[in-house]
XYZ file of C-alpha atoms in Angstrom:
164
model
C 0.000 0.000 0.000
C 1.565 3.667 -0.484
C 0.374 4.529 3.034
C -1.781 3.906 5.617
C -4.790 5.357 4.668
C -4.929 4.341 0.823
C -4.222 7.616 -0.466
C -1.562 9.058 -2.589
C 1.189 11.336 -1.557
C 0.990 10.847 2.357
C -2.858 12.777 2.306
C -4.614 12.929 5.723
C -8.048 12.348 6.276
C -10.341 9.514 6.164
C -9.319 6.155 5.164
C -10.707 3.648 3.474
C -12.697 0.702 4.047
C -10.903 -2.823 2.993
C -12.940 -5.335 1.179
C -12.228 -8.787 1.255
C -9.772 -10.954 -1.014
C -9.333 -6.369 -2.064
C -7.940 -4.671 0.883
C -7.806 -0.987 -0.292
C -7.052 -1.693 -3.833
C -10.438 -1.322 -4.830
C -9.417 3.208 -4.337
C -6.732 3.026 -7.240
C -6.963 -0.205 -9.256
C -3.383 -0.906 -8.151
C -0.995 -3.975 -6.720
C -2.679 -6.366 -8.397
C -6.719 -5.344 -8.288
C -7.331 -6.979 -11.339
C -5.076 -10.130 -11.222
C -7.577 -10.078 -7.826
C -10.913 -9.519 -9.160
C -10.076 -12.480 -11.520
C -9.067 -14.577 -9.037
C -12.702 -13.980 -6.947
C -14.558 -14.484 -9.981
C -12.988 -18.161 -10.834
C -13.050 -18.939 -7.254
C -16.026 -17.986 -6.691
C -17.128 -19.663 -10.141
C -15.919 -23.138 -9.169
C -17.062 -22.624 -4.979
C -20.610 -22.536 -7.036
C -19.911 -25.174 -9.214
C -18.730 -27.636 -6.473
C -21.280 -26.580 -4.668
C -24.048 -27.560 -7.307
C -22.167 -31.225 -7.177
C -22.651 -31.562 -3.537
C -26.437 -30.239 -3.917
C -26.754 -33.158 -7.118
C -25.285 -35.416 -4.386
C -27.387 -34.848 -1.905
C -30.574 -35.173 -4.664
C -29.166 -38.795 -5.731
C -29.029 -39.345 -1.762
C -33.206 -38.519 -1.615
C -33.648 -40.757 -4.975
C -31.953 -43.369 -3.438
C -33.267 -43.058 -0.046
C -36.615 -43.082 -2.135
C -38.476 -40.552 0.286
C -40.829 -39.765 -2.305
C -41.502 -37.626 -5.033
C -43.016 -34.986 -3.090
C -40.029 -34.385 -0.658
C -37.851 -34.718 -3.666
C -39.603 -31.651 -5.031
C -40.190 -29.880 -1.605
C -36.113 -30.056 -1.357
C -35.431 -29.173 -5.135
C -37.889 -25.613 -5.010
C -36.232 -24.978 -1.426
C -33.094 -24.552 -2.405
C -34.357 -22.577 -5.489
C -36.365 -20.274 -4.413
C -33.299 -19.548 -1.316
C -30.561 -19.464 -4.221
C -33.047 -17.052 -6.031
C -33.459 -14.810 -2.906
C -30.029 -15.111 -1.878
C -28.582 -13.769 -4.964
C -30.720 -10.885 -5.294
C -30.096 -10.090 -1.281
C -26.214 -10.642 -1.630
C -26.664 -8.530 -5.079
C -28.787 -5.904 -3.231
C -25.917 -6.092 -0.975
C -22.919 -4.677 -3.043
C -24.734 -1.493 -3.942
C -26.365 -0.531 -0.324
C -25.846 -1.351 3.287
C -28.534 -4.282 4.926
C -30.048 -3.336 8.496
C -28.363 -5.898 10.702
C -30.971 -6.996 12.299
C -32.638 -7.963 9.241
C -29.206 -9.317 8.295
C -29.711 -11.599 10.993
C -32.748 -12.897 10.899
C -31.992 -13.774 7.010
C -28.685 -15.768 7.831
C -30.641 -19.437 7.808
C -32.362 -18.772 4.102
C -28.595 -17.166 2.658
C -27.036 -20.555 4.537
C -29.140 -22.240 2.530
C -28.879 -20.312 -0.852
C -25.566 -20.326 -0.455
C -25.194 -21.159 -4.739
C -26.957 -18.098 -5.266
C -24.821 -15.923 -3.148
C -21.608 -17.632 -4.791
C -23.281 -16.972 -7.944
C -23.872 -12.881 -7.349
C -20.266 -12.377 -6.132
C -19.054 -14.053 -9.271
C -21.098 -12.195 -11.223
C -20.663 -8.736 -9.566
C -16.480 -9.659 -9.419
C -17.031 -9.400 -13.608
C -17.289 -5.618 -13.578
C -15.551 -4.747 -9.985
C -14.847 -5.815 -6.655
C -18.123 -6.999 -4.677
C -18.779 -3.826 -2.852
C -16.524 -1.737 -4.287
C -19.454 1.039 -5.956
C -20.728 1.581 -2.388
C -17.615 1.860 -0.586
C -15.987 4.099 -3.411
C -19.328 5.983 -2.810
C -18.707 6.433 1.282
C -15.182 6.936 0.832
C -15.718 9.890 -1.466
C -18.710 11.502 0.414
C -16.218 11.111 3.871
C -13.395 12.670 1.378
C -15.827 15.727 0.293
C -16.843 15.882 4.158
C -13.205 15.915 5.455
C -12.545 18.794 2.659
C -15.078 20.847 3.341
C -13.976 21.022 7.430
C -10.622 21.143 7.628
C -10.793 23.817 4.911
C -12.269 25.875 6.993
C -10.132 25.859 9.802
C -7.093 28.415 9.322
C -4.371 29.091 11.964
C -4.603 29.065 15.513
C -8.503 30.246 16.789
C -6.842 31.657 20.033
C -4.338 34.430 18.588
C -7.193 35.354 16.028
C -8.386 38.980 16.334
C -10.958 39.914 17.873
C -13.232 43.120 16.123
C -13.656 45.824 18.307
């Protein structure tokens, strides 16, 4: 990094926020961002892929098991319609922040649409780093905040002069 806060030429102010597998590349595209954004899009390419072999596993498990037809479809739309909601929440995700406790109380139905969420951040690594549009978007707002105080502020406030 070329210092501690992520910005060029030894800058003060606020620093940015690291994203995983990214650290605080994602703020110049540099030391390797895009050798890393390919890397979390194949890994997170194949993580889905192996994924869908342990799911077809675990289908020839019910056939075999022969549960039924109807449990064999209860099982197959569950983890369809939780892939389906999981990659639009994970998606959802990248561009705003999620209320914790909402967060929370959706961790069971993401554990279970875990393809889909493999699936967004694969998709999303394509164009940029998962996250990195609403980070960029704090980090700039904090920047433009920072600015606009410390611009303000000019010498020492106690030897200013008072009008008489």
């Amino acid at each position: 990094m070329s210092d501690d806060n992520g910005a060029r030429g030894g800058a003060t102010g606020p620093r940015p926020e690291p994203l995983r597998f990214f650290g605080t590349t994602w703020v110049h595209h540099d030391q390797g961002y895009a050798a890393r954004r390919a890397a979390a899009s194949l890994g997170s390419l194949a993580a889905a892929a192996g994924s869908c072999l342990v799911l077809r596993l675990a289908y020839e498990g019910l056939a075999i098991a022969d549960s039924g037809s109807f449990v064999t479809l209860l099982v197959v739309v569950m983890f369809a319609v939780c892939s389906a909601l999981a990659f639009r929440h994970t998606l959802e995700g990248f561009t705003k922040r999620h209320d914790p406790e909402r967060q929370s109380s959706l961790r069971g139905l993401l554990a279970i649409g875990f393809v889909g969420s493999l699936l967004a951040y694969f998709f999303r690594s394509l164009t940029e780093a998962p996250g990195e549009k609403l980070h960029r978007e704090e980090y700039e707002a904090a920047r433009v905040q920072y600015e606009r105080r410390s611009g303000r502020r000019t010498g020492n406030p106690s030897k200013k002069r008072r009008r008489t």
